Coordinates of C-alpha atoms in Angstrom, one line a residue:
M45 CA -17.2 15.0 4.8
A46 CA -17.5 18.7 5.6
E47 CA -19.8 20.9 3.5
P48 CA -17.8 22.7 0.8
V49 CA -16.9 26.4 1.3
Y50 CA -15.3 27.0 -2.1
I51 CA -15.9 26.2 -5.7
I52 CA -12.5 25.4 -7.3
G53 CA -11.7 25.4 -11.0
I54 CA -8.4 23.6 -12.0
D55 CA -7.0 23.9 -15.5
L56 CA -4.5 21.0 -15.7
G57 CA -2.8 22.3 -18.7
T58 CA -0.2 20.8 -21.0
T59 CA 2.2 23.8 -20.4
N60 CA 0.8 25.6 -17.4
S61 CA -1.7 24.7 -14.7
V62 CA -4.0 27.3 -13.1
V63 CA -6.3 27.3 -10.1
S64 CA -9.3 29.6 -9.6
Y65 CA -11.8 29.7 -6.8
T66 CA -14.9 31.5 -5.4
T67 CA -17.0 31.1 -2.3
I68 CA -20.2 29.2 -2.6
E69 CA -22.0 31.8 -0.5
S70 CA -21.5 35.4 -1.7
P71 CA -22.4 38.5 0.4
P72 CA -26.0 39.5 -0.1
G73 CA -26.5 41.7 -3.1
Q74 CA -23.0 41.2 -4.4
P75 CA -22.0 39.1 -7.4
A76 CA -19.7 36.2 -7.0
Q77 CA -16.0 37.0 -7.3
I78 CA -13.7 34.5 -9.0
N79 CA -10.1 34.7 -7.8
V80 CA -6.9 33.1 -9.2
M81 CA -4.7 31.3 -6.7
S82 CA -1.1 32.2 -6.4
I83 CA 0.7 28.8 -6.3
P84 CA 3.9 28.5 -4.2
Q85 CA 6.7 26.7 -6.1
T86 CA 10.4 26.5 -6.4
V87 CA 11.7 29.1 -8.9
E88 CA 15.4 29.0 -8.1
P89 CA 17.4 26.6 -5.9
G90 CA 16.1 27.1 -2.4
V91 CA 13.8 30.0 -3.5
V92 CA 10.0 29.6 -3.3
E93 CA 7.7 32.1 -4.8
A94 CA 3.9 32.1 -5.5
H95 CA 2.8 32.6 -9.1
S96 CA -0.6 32.6 -10.8
M97 CA 0.6 29.7 -13.1
L98 CA 2.3 26.4 -12.2
P99 CA 4.3 25.2 -15.2
S100 CA 3.2 21.6 -15.8
F101 CA 6.8 20.4 -15.8
I102 CA 8.4 17.8 -13.6
L103 CA 12.2 17.5 -13.0
A104 CA 13.8 14.3 -11.8
P105 CA 17.3 15.7 -11.1
G106 CA 20.4 13.5 -10.7
P107 CA 22.6 13.7 -7.6
H108 CA 24.7 16.6 -9.0
D109 CA 22.0 18.5 -11.0
V110 CA 20.7 20.7 -8.2
P111 CA 22.2 21.9 -4.8
E112 CA 21.3 20.0 -1.6
K113 CA 17.9 21.1 -0.1
A114 CA 17.2 23.1 -3.3
L115 CA 13.8 21.6 -3.8
S116 CA 12.4 21.9 -0.3
L117 CA 8.9 23.4 -0.1
P118 CA 7.0 24.9 2.9
W119 CA 4.9 21.8 3.3
E120 CA 7.6 19.1 2.8
D121 CA 11.3 18.5 2.8
E122 CA 13.1 18.0 -0.5
G123 CA 11.6 15.2 -2.6
I124 CA 12.7 13.3 -5.6
F125 CA 10.9 15.5 -8.1
A126 CA 10.4 19.2 -8.6
V127 CA 7.2 20.7 -10.1
G128 CA 6.8 24.1 -11.6
E129 CA 9.0 27.0 -12.7
F130 CA 12.3 25.7 -11.6
A131 CA 11.6 22.3 -13.2
K132 CA 10.8 24.1 -16.4
K133 CA 14.0 26.2 -16.4
R134 CA 16.4 23.6 -15.2
G135 CA 14.8 21.0 -17.3
A136 CA 15.6 23.0 -20.5
E137 CA 19.2 22.4 -19.6
I138 CA 18.9 18.7 -18.7
P139 CA 15.8 17.7 -20.9
H140 CA 16.5 14.0 -20.5
R141 CA 15.5 14.4 -16.8
M142 CA 12.3 16.5 -17.4
I143 CA 8.8 15.3 -17.9
A144 CA 6.8 17.6 -20.2
S145 CA 3.4 17.2 -21.9
S146 CA 2.3 14.5 -19.5
K147 CA -1.3 15.5 -20.3
S148 CA -0.7 14.6 -23.9
W149 CA 0.6 11.2 -22.9
L150 CA -2.7 10.5 -21.1
C151 CA -4.4 10.1 -24.5
H152 CA -1.6 8.1 -26.1
S153 CA -3.2 4.6 -26.7
L154 CA 0.0 2.9 -27.9
V155 CA 1.7 3.0 -24.5
D156 CA 0.6 1.7 -21.1
R157 CA -0.3 5.0 -19.4
N158 CA -0.2 3.4 -16.0
K159 CA 3.5 2.3 -16.4
P160 CA 6.5 4.4 -15.4
I161 CA 7.8 5.6 -18.8
L162 CA 8.5 9.3 -18.3
P163 CA 10.8 11.1 -18.8
W164 CA 10.7 9.4 -22.2
K165 CA 14.1 8.0 -23.2
S166 CA 15.7 9.0 -19.9
P167 CA 18.8 7.4 -18.5
E168 CA 18.4 4.2 -16.4
D169 CA 19.3 6.0 -13.2
C170 CA 16.5 8.5 -13.6
P171 CA 13.4 7.9 -11.5
K172 CA 10.4 7.5 -13.8
L173 CA 6.6 8.1 -13.5
S174 CA 3.6 6.9 -15.5
P175 CA 1.6 9.6 -17.3
V176 CA -1.1 9.1 -14.7
E177 CA 1.4 9.5 -11.9
A178 CA 2.9 12.6 -13.5
S179 CA -0.5 14.3 -13.7
S180 CA -1.2 13.2 -10.2
L181 CA 2.0 14.8 -8.9
I182 CA 1.1 18.1 -10.4
L183 CA -2.4 17.9 -8.9
R184 CA -0.9 16.9 -5.5
H185 CA 1.4 19.9 -5.6
I186 CA -1.7 22.1 -6.2
R187 CA -3.6 20.4 -3.4
N188 CA -0.7 20.8 -0.9
A189 CA -0.2 24.4 -2.0
W190 CA -3.9 25.2 -1.4
N191 CA -3.9 23.4 2.0
H192 CA -0.8 25.3 3.1
T193 CA -1.9 28.7 2.0
I194 CA -5.7 28.9 2.1
A195 CA -6.7 26.1 4.5
R196 CA -4.0 27.1 7.0
D197 CA -4.0 29.9 9.5
E198 CA -0.6 30.1 11.1
D199 CA -0.1 26.6 12.6
T200 CA -3.7 25.5 12.4
I201 CA -5.4 23.7 9.5
D202 CA -9.2 24.3 9.1
E203 CA -10.5 21.0 7.7
R204 CA -13.5 22.7 6.2
L205 CA -11.2 24.6 3.9
L206 CA -9.0 21.6 2.7
M207 CA -9.0 21.3 -1.0
E208 CA -10.3 17.8 -0.9
N209 CA -13.5 19.0 0.9
Q210 CA -14.4 21.6 -1.8
D211 CA -16.4 21.4 -5.0
I212 CA -13.7 20.8 -7.7
F213 CA -14.1 21.2 -11.4
L214 CA -11.2 19.9 -13.4
T215 CA -10.9 20.7 -17.1
V216 CA -10.0 18.3 -20.0
P217 CA -9.8 18.8 -23.8
A218 CA -13.2 18.5 -25.4
S219 CA -11.6 15.9 -27.7
F220 CA -10.4 13.7 -24.8
D221 CA -12.0 10.2 -25.2
A222 CA -13.5 8.2 -22.4
V223 CA -10.2 6.5 -21.5
A224 CA -8.2 9.7 -21.2
R225 CA -11.0 11.2 -19.1
E226 CA -11.0 8.3 -16.8
L227 CA -7.2 8.4 -16.5
T228 CA -7.5 12.1 -15.6
V229 CA -10.0 11.1 -12.8
K230 CA -7.6 8.4 -11.7
A231 CA -4.8 11.0 -11.4
A232 CA -7.0 13.3 -9.4
I233 CA -8.1 10.5 -7.0
S234 CA -4.4 9.5 -6.5
A235 CA -3.7 13.1 -5.6
G236 CA -6.4 12.9 -2.9
L237 CA -9.1 14.8 -4.9
T238 CA -11.9 12.3 -4.9
Q239 CA -14.9 14.6 -5.5
I240 CA -14.3 16.1 -8.9
T241 CA -16.4 16.9 -12.0
L242 CA -14.8 17.1 -15.4
L243 CA -15.5 20.1 -17.8
E244 CA -14.4 20.5 -21.4
E245 CA -11.8 23.3 -21.8
P246 CA -13.5 25.2 -24.7
Q247 CA -16.7 25.4 -22.7
A248 CA -14.7 26.6 -19.7
A249 CA -13.2 29.4 -21.9
F250 CA -16.7 30.4 -22.9
Y251 CA -17.9 30.4 -19.3
A252 CA -15.0 32.7 -18.5
W253 CA -16.1 35.1 -21.3
I254 CA -19.6 35.2 -19.9
Y255 CA -18.3 35.9 -16.4
E256 CA -16.0 38.7 -17.6
A257 CA -18.7 40.2 -19.8
G258 CA -21.3 40.2 -17.0
E259 CA -24.8 41.1 -18.1
Q260 CA -23.4 42.6 -21.3
W261 CA -22.9 39.1 -22.8
R262 CA -26.5 39.1 -24.0
E263 CA -25.7 42.2 -26.1
L264 CA -22.5 40.8 -27.5
V265 CA -24.1 37.7 -29.0
R266 CA -27.5 37.3 -30.6
E267 CA -30.0 34.6 -31.6
G268 CA -28.7 32.6 -34.4
D269 CA -25.0 33.1 -33.6
R270 CA -22.7 30.2 -33.8
V271 CA -19.6 30.8 -31.8
L272 CA -16.4 29.0 -32.7
V273 CA -14.2 28.4 -29.6
C274 CA -10.7 28.1 -31.0
D275 CA -8.4 26.8 -28.2
I276 CA -4.8 26.4 -29.2
G277 CA -2.6 25.4 -26.2
G278 CA 0.7 23.9 -25.6
G279 CA -0.2 20.4 -26.7
T280 CA -3.5 20.4 -28.5
S281 CA -5.8 22.4 -30.8
D282 CA -9.3 22.1 -29.6
F283 CA -12.4 23.3 -31.5
S284 CA -16.0 23.5 -30.3
M285 CA -19.1 25.2 -31.7
I286 CA -21.7 26.9 -29.5
Q287 CA -25.1 27.8 -30.9
V288 CA -27.0 30.8 -29.5
S289 CA -30.8 30.3 -29.7
Q290 CA -33.8 31.7 -27.9
S291 CA -36.4 30.0 -25.6
E292 CA -39.2 31.8 -23.8
G293 CA -37.6 35.2 -24.5
E294 CA -34.2 34.1 -23.1
L295 CA -30.9 33.4 -25.0
V296 CA -30.0 29.8 -24.7
L297 CA -26.5 28.4 -25.3
E298 CA -25.9 24.9 -26.7
R299 CA -22.6 23.2 -27.5
I300 CA -23.3 21.6 -30.9
A301 CA -20.0 20.3 -32.2
V302 CA -16.6 19.1 -30.9
G303 CA -13.5 18.6 -33.0
E304 CA -11.2 15.6 -33.2
H305 CA -8.3 15.3 -30.8
L306 CA -5.5 17.2 -32.5
L307 CA -2.0 16.8 -31.1
V308 CA -0.6 20.0 -32.6
G309 CA -0.1 23.3 -30.7
G310 CA 2.6 25.2 -29.0
D311 CA 4.9 22.2 -28.6
N312 CA 5.1 21.8 -32.4
M313 CA 5.8 25.5 -32.8
D314 CA 8.6 25.4 -30.3
L315 CA 10.2 22.5 -32.0
A316 CA 9.8 24.2 -35.4
M317 CA 11.7 27.2 -34.0
A318 CA 14.3 25.0 -32.5
Y319 CA 14.9 23.3 -35.9
G320 CA 15.1 26.7 -37.5
I321 CA 17.8 27.9 -35.1
S322 CA 19.7 24.7 -35.3
Q323 CA 19.8 25.1 -39.1
K324 CA 21.0 28.7 -38.7
L325 CA 23.7 27.5 -36.3
S326 CA 24.7 24.8 -38.7
Q327 CA 25.1 27.3 -41.5
Q328 CA 27.4 29.3 -39.2
G329 CA 29.6 26.1 -38.6
T330 CA 28.1 25.0 -35.3
K331 CA 26.4 21.6 -35.2
I332 CA 24.3 20.5 -32.3
N333 CA 23.4 16.9 -31.2
S334 CA 20.0 15.5 -30.4
N335 CA 20.3 16.2 -26.7
Q336 CA 21.2 19.8 -27.4
L337 CA 18.2 20.1 -29.8
Q338 CA 16.0 18.8 -27.0
G339 CA 17.3 21.5 -24.7
L340 CA 16.9 24.2 -27.5
W341 CA 13.3 23.0 -27.9
H342 CA 12.5 23.8 -24.3
S343 CA 14.5 27.1 -24.4
C344 CA 12.4 28.2 -27.4
R345 CA 9.3 27.5 -25.4
N346 CA 10.4 29.9 -22.7
A347 CA 11.6 32.5 -25.1
K348 CA 8.4 32.3 -27.2
E349 CA 6.3 32.9 -24.1
R350 CA 8.3 36.0 -23.2
L351 CA 7.9 37.4 -26.7
F352 CA 4.2 36.6 -26.8
S353 CA 3.7 38.3 -23.4
D354 CA 5.6 41.5 -24.3
S355 CA 5.1 42.9 -27.8
D356 CA 7.8 45.5 -27.2
L357 CA 10.5 42.7 -27.0
E358 CA 12.3 42.3 -30.3
S359 CA 14.3 39.2 -29.3
V360 CA 15.2 36.9 -26.5
P361 CA 18.8 35.6 -26.0
L362 CA 19.2 31.8 -25.9
T363 CA 22.1 30.0 -24.2
L364 CA 22.7 26.3 -25.1
L365 CA 25.0 24.1 -23.0
G366 CA 27.9 22.7 -25.0
S367 CA 28.2 18.9 -25.5
G368 CA 31.7 18.8 -24.1
S369 CA 33.1 17.3 -27.3
S370 CA 35.9 18.6 -29.4
L371 CA 33.2 19.8 -31.9
I372 CA 31.5 22.1 -29.4
G373 CA 33.0 23.6 -26.3
G374 CA 31.5 25.8 -23.7
T375 CA 28.2 27.3 -24.3
I376 CA 26.4 28.4 -27.6
K377 CA 24.7 31.7 -27.7
T378 CA 22.0 32.7 -30.1
E379 CA 18.6 34.4 -30.0
L380 CA 14.9 34.0 -30.9
V381 CA 13.6 37.0 -32.8
Q382 CA 10.0 38.2 -32.6
S383 CA 9.5 38.8 -36.3
E384 CA 11.1 35.4 -37.2
I385 CA 8.7 33.4 -34.9
E386 CA 5.6 35.2 -36.1
T387 CA 6.6 34.5 -39.7
A388 CA 7.5 30.8 -39.0
I389 CA 4.2 30.2 -37.1
L390 CA 2.0 32.1 -39.5
N391 CA 3.3 30.4 -42.6
G392 CA 3.8 26.9 -41.1
F393 CA 0.9 26.5 -38.7
L394 CA -1.7 29.1 -39.8
P395 CA -1.4 29.3 -43.6
N396 CA -4.1 30.8 -45.7
C397 CA -6.1 27.9 -47.3
P398 CA -9.5 27.5 -49.0
Y399 CA -12.6 26.4 -47.2
N400 CA -12.5 23.0 -48.9
A401 CA -8.9 22.4 -47.6
A402 CA -8.2 19.1 -45.8
P403 CA -5.3 18.1 -43.6
Q404 CA -2.6 16.8 -45.8
A405 CA -1.7 13.1 -45.4
T406 CA 1.9 12.1 -45.7
P407 CA 3.1 8.6 -46.6
S408 CA 3.5 6.7 -43.3
A409 CA 7.0 5.3 -42.6
G410 CA 7.0 1.5 -42.1
I411 CA 8.7 1.9 -38.7
R412 CA 8.7 5.0 -36.5
E413 CA 9.7 5.9 -33.0
L414 CA 7.2 5.2 -30.2
G415 CA 6.5 8.7 -28.9
L416 CA 3.7 11.2 -28.9
S417 CA 1.5 10.8 -32.0
Y418 CA 1.7 14.4 -33.4
E419 CA -0.5 15.3 -36.3
A420 CA 1.1 14.6 -39.7
D421 CA -0.1 18.0 -41.0
P422 CA 0.8 20.9 -38.6
A423 CA -1.4 23.4 -40.5
I424 CA -4.0 24.2 -37.9
T425 CA -6.1 26.2 -40.4
R426 CA -6.6 23.1 -42.5
H427 CA -7.7 21.1 -39.5
L428 CA -10.1 24.0 -38.7
A429 CA -11.6 24.0 -42.2
N430 CA -12.1 20.3 -41.9
F431 CA -13.9 20.7 -38.5
I432 CA -16.2 23.4 -39.8
R433 CA -17.1 21.5 -43.0
H434 CA -18.1 18.5 -41.0
T435 CA -20.3 20.3 -38.5
I436 CA -23.5 19.0 -40.0
R437 CA -26.7 19.2 -37.9
D438 CA -29.8 18.8 -40.1
E439 CA -31.1 18.7 -43.7
D440 CA -31.9 22.4 -43.8
T441 CA -28.4 23.6 -42.8
S442 CA -25.8 21.3 -44.3
E443 CA -22.9 23.4 -43.0
I444 CA -22.8 25.6 -39.9
K445 CA -20.2 28.3 -40.3
P446 CA -19.4 30.4 -37.3
S447 CA -20.5 34.0 -37.0
A448 CA -18.2 34.7 -34.0
V449 CA -15.0 33.4 -32.6
L450 CA -13.6 33.2 -29.1
F451 CA -9.9 32.4 -28.8
N452 CA -8.2 30.7 -25.9
G453 CA -4.8 29.2 -25.0
G454 CA -1.4 30.7 -24.4
V455 CA -0.5 30.6 -28.1
M456 CA -3.4 33.0 -28.8
K457 CA -1.8 35.8 -26.8
A458 CA 0.0 36.8 -29.9
S459 CA -2.3 39.2 -31.8
P460 CA -0.8 38.4 -35.2
L461 CA -1.8 34.8 -34.8
R462 CA -5.4 35.7 -33.8
S463 CA -5.5 38.2 -36.8
R464 CA -4.4 35.5 -39.2
I465 CA -7.1 33.0 -38.1
V466 CA -9.8 35.7 -38.3
E467 CA -8.4 36.6 -41.8
V468 CA -8.7 32.9 -42.9
L469 CA -12.2 32.6 -41.4
N470 CA -13.4 35.7 -43.2
G471 CA -11.9 34.4 -46.4
W472 CA -14.1 31.4 -46.1
Q473 CA -17.2 33.5 -45.3
S474 CA -16.7 35.6 -48.4
E475 CA -16.6 32.4 -50.6
T476 CA -20.3 31.9 -49.7
G477 CA -21.4 35.5 -49.2
D478 CA -21.6 35.3 -45.4
Q479 CA -20.8 38.3 -43.2
N480 CA -17.4 38.8 -41.6
I481 CA -16.8 36.9 -38.4
R482 CA -16.8 38.8 -35.0
E483 CA -14.2 38.2 -32.4
L484 CA -15.4 37.9 -28.8
I485 CA -12.6 39.4 -26.7
S486 CA -11.1 37.2 -24.0
Q487 CA -9.7 39.0 -20.9
D488 CA -6.9 36.5 -20.3
Y489 CA -5.9 33.6 -22.6
D490 CA -3.9 31.8 -19.8
L491 CA -6.3 32.0 -16.9
A492 CA -9.7 31.8 -18.7
V493 CA -10.1 28.0 -18.5
A494 CA -9.6 27.9 -14.7
K495 CA -11.9 30.9 -14.1
G496 CA -14.5 29.4 -16.4
A497 CA -14.4 26.1 -14.5
A498 CA -15.2 28.0 -11.2
Y499 CA -18.0 29.9 -13.0
Y500 CA -19.4 26.5 -14.2
G501 CA -19.5 25.4 -10.5
L502 CA -21.6 28.5 -9.8
A503 CA -23.9 27.9 -12.8
R504 CA -24.6 24.3 -11.6
R505 CA -25.8 25.9 -8.3
G506 CA -28.1 28.2 -10.2
Q507 CA -25.9 31.2 -10.0
G508 CA -24.9 31.5 -13.6
I509 CA -25.7 30.7 -17.3
R510 CA -25.4 27.0 -18.3
I511 CA -24.3 25.8 -21.7
R512 CA -26.3 22.8 -22.9
S513 CA -23.7 20.2 -23.8
G514 CA -23.1 16.5 -23.4
L515 CA -21.3 13.8 -25.4
G516 CA -19.2 15.1 -28.2
K517 CA -19.8 12.0 -30.3
S518 CA -22.5 9.4 -30.8
Y519 CA -21.8 6.0 -29.2
Y520 CA -22.8 2.6 -30.4
L521 CA -22.7 -1.0 -29.3
G522 CA -22.0 -3.7 -31.8
I523 CA -24.8 -6.4 -31.9
A524 CA -24.7 -9.6 -33.9
A525 CA -27.5 -9.9 -36.5
S526 CA -30.0 -12.7 -36.0
M527 CA -29.8 -14.7 -39.3
P528 CA -29.0 -18.2 -40.5
A529 CA -25.4 -19.3 -40.3
V530 CA -23.4 -19.2 -43.5
P531 CA -20.2 -21.3 -43.8
G532 CA -17.1 -19.1 -43.5
M533 CA -19.0 -15.9 -42.9
P534 CA -19.5 -14.5 -39.4
A535 CA -22.9 -12.9 -38.5
P536 CA -22.9 -9.3 -39.6
V537 CA -22.5 -6.7 -36.8
K538 CA -25.1 -3.9 -36.6
A539 CA -24.5 -0.7 -34.6
L540 CA -27.0 0.0 -31.8
C541 CA -27.0 3.6 -30.8
V542 CA -26.8 3.7 -27.0
A543 CA -25.8 7.4 -26.4
P544 CA -26.3 10.1 -29.1
F545 CA -24.3 13.2 -29.6
G546 CA -25.2 15.8 -27.0
M547 CA -26.4 13.3 -24.3
E548 CA -25.9 15.2 -21.1
E549 CA -23.5 13.8 -18.4
G550 CA -25.5 12.4 -15.5
T551 CA -28.5 11.5 -17.7
E552 CA -30.1 8.0 -18.3
V553 CA -32.2 6.4 -20.9
A554 CA -34.0 3.0 -20.9
L555 CA -34.5 0.9 -24.1
S556 CA -37.5 -0.8 -22.4
N557 CA -39.3 -1.5 -25.7
Q558 CA -36.4 -3.4 -27.3
E559 CA -35.2 -6.9 -26.3
F560 CA -31.7 -8.3 -26.8
V561 CA -30.0 -11.6 -25.9
L562 CA -27.0 -11.5 -23.5
V563 CA -24.6 -14.4 -23.3
V564 CA -23.3 -15.2 -19.8
G565 CA -21.0 -17.8 -18.2
E566 CA -18.4 -17.9 -21.0
P567 CA -15.9 -15.4 -22.5
V568 CA -17.7 -13.0 -24.9
K569 CA -16.7 -9.7 -26.6
F570 CA -18.5 -6.4 -26.7
E571 CA -17.6 -3.9 -29.5
F572 CA -17.9 -0.2 -28.8
L573 CA -18.1 2.2 -31.7
N574 CA -18.6 6.0 -32.2
A575 CA -19.3 8.6 -34.8
S576 CA -18.4 12.3 -34.9
S577 CA -20.8 13.3 -37.8
R578 CA -24.1 11.5 -37.0
F579 CA -26.3 13.9 -35.1
D580 CA -29.8 12.5 -35.7
D581 CA -29.4 9.0 -34.3
V582 CA -31.4 8.4 -31.0
P583 CA -30.9 5.6 -28.4
G584 CA -32.3 2.4 -29.8
D585 CA -31.6 3.1 -33.5
I586 CA -30.0 0.2 -35.2
I587 CA -27.7 1.0 -38.2
E588 CA -27.1 -2.0 -40.5
D589 CA -24.6 -0.5 -42.9
W590 CA -22.3 1.7 -40.8
S591 CA -19.0 1.5 -42.6
G592 CA -17.4 4.9 -43.3
E593 CA -19.4 6.9 -40.7
I594 CA -19.1 4.8 -37.6
A595 CA -15.8 3.6 -36.3
P596 CA -14.8 1.0 -33.7
I597 CA -13.3 2.3 -30.5
T598 CA -12.4 -0.7 -28.5
T599 CA -13.4 -4.3 -27.9
L600 CA -14.2 -5.2 -24.3
E601 CA -13.8 -8.8 -23.2
A602 CA -15.6 -10.3 -20.2
T603 CA -17.1 -13.4 -18.7
L604 CA -20.4 -12.3 -17.1
E605 CA -21.6 -14.3 -14.2
G606 CA -24.3 -16.9 -15.0
E607 CA -24.9 -20.4 -16.2
L608 CA -22.4 -21.5 -18.8
G609 CA -23.4 -20.3 -22.2
A610 CA -26.8 -19.2 -21.1
A611 CA -28.6 -16.7 -23.4
I612 CA -30.6 -14.2 -21.3
P613 CA -33.3 -12.0 -22.7
V614 CA -32.5 -8.5 -21.6
T615 CA -33.4 -4.9 -22.0
M616 CA -30.9 -2.1 -21.7
E617 CA -30.5 1.0 -19.5
I618 CA -27.8 3.5 -20.5
K619 CA -26.2 6.2 -18.3
V620 CA -23.6 8.8 -19.1
T621 CA -21.8 9.4 -15.8
E622 CA -20.7 12.8 -14.4
V623 CA -17.1 12.1 -15.7
G624 CA -18.4 11.5 -19.2
T625 CA -18.0 7.7 -19.2
L626 CA -20.6 5.3 -20.6
E627 CA -22.4 2.7 -18.6
I628 CA -24.7 0.1 -20.2
W629 CA -26.8 -2.0 -17.9
C630 CA -28.3 -5.2 -19.2
V631 CA -31.4 -6.1 -17.2
S632 CA -32.9 -9.6 -17.3
K633 CA -36.5 -9.7 -18.4
E634 CA -37.2 -12.6 -16.2
N635 CA -35.8 -11.7 -12.7
Q636 CA -34.4 -8.1 -13.1
E637 CA -30.8 -9.3 -12.6
R638 CA -28.4 -6.7 -13.8
W639 CA -25.0 -6.7 -15.5
K640 CA -23.0 -3.5 -16.2
L641 CA -20.7 -2.9 -19.2
E642 CA -18.4 0.1 -19.0
F643 CA -15.1 1.5 -20.1
N644 CA -12.7 0.1 -17.5
V645 CA -9.5 2.0 -18.0
R646 CA -7.3 -0.3 -15.9
E647 CA -8.4 -3.5 -17.5
R648 CA -10.0 -2.3 -20.7
D649 CA -12.7 -4.9 -20.4
S650 CA -16.3 -5.2 -19.1
R651 CA -17.1 -6.1 -15.5
L652 CA -20.1 -7.2 -13.5
V653 CA -21.4 -4.9 -10.8

C-alpha cells in the first residue's frame, strides 16, 4: 500500500455527508490548511454538479420515474440507484422509493441491519438495500468522486492519491454503541475504504472549533471550563462534555461525559411541520393521504433548510403531488413560513423547562409499527437537562454544569434555536447561582464535523491539540458467583469491570492478579453489561449488587475450542480497538493458550481467534 498523501475527514451524516482533507506534509513554516471537497453528484436529470455537501439520500427509481440516462455520472454509466441532491429532490415526490436516514437504521437493534429492508415499506418491484449497504453506497459515491476528481489528472489515475490509500477518519455519533460502530466500519470496508479510524462527532466539532480559532482557542476557554457540545443533526441529538484543565502550564482537554443515543432531531421537526401543514390543509377542505404526508415530510425538510440558511426568506412555497383520486386532483400548493417553523420548533422541541426536568414517558402501545425508534418525548431540552444532571464525576462535585456551549448540526444554523438553548441553560445556572454560560462560536454548522475529523488526523501526527477521550460508558462482563448450589436458584451474576469510562481506543489492560475459570468444549453464554453513570470503577472491580446502575447489553453464545466441559483457570487481557470495540482475551494459566471474546456484529456471538 502506498504511503498516504492526504488526511481525509468524512462526516457520514443522517441528512448530509461532507468530506474534508489536508496534506500530511505542509509547506515549511505554514500551518496546515483543511479544505472541503466539492462532491460531483446528479442535481437534475442528466446534470452533474459539484457541491460541498452530498445529501445522504438514495433513490431507487422505477422505470418511468426518471428519463433514460438521467443518472449517469462521470465515472460510471447509469446505475440502479441515485445518491445526493437529485435523490433528495425527486425522492420527496416519490418517497416510497427513497432511502433516508440510513445512518439511523444502523443503530436499530430490532431489525436485521444486514438484510435489504430499505426503502422501508416500498413496493415489491423496488430494489432494496440493507442499512449497511445504503451507508456503503454513499461512501462508495464519495470514494469514486474523490478518485475521479483528486486522484485523476486528465486520463491518468495517480494510485498514491486514491482515497483508499489515504488516512481516513470517519465520524459517528458519540452515542453509537459498539454494534453500530462495527456496522459503520463494515459499510466503509464494503465501499473499499479498509483503513479507517472512527471519531465521535461532538469531538470532531470541537476539533473544528480549535482549528478555526487557531492559537486564540487558549484565550477563549480557561482552566476549569466545562464545554457542552450540543450537536443536533437530522437524525439524532448528541451531547458531550469536555473538561478544560491544566497540566505543566498547558491547557488540557478531556471528554468527560457522553449522552445516551437520542433519536430526535431535524427529522422529527420536519415531520411536525408536515403534520401542521396537513392539518391546515384539512381545515381548508383538502385532505392528504399517508403517501402524500410522506412527500410533504421531505418537502418540509428542503424548505426548512432554505429558511434556516437565509434569514431574509419569509416563506418557501411547497408543491404536493395530487393522489389522482376524485378527492384530490392535480397538485396542492401551500407554503412553509419562517415564523411558523421557529415557533413550532421552539415550543415543541426546545421548551423552557426546569433543571430537574426529565423526559416524559408516554404509555407504550401494546403493538406498534416496526420502524425507527424515535424518542417518545421530543423535547430536546428535557433530554439535555437529564444528561447534565447525570454527569457525575466524583464526590466533591456531584453535578458538573457547563460553563460554555458549542453548537453543531444543521438545525443549529437557526439563531433563534441557539438562543433558546442558551436561555434555558442560563435559567438552570441561575437556579444555583452559577454564572451565565458562554457560547463558543462555530464557523460552519454543516461542515465542522468533517473539518474536525481532518484536524484530528493532524493531531494524531503531533500537529494539533488532542482531546483525551475513550469509551463513553463503563463495560462489564457477567461472572457467575462461586457458591453452593441452591435448588431452583441460579448462581448470582456479578459484574466484572473490564473497560472503564474513558478507556482510550487502542489501549490494553491485563488483570494478571485475578484468576477466573473459563468453560470450554461446550455451549456457554457470556453476558456483557454497561453503565453510563459509574465513573470510578477500574478494570478488575467486581460489583455484586449492580441492579439499577448497570444494564445488560447483549448475551454472546459460543463453544470455545477445548476438551468437552473442561474448566480452565485463566487470567484476562482487555483491549479497546481503534474502532471502539471491546476485545477480552482469556489466557490459560497453564500453557498460555488464548481465547478471544468480542462483539461480533455479523453473528452476535463470541469466537475463538
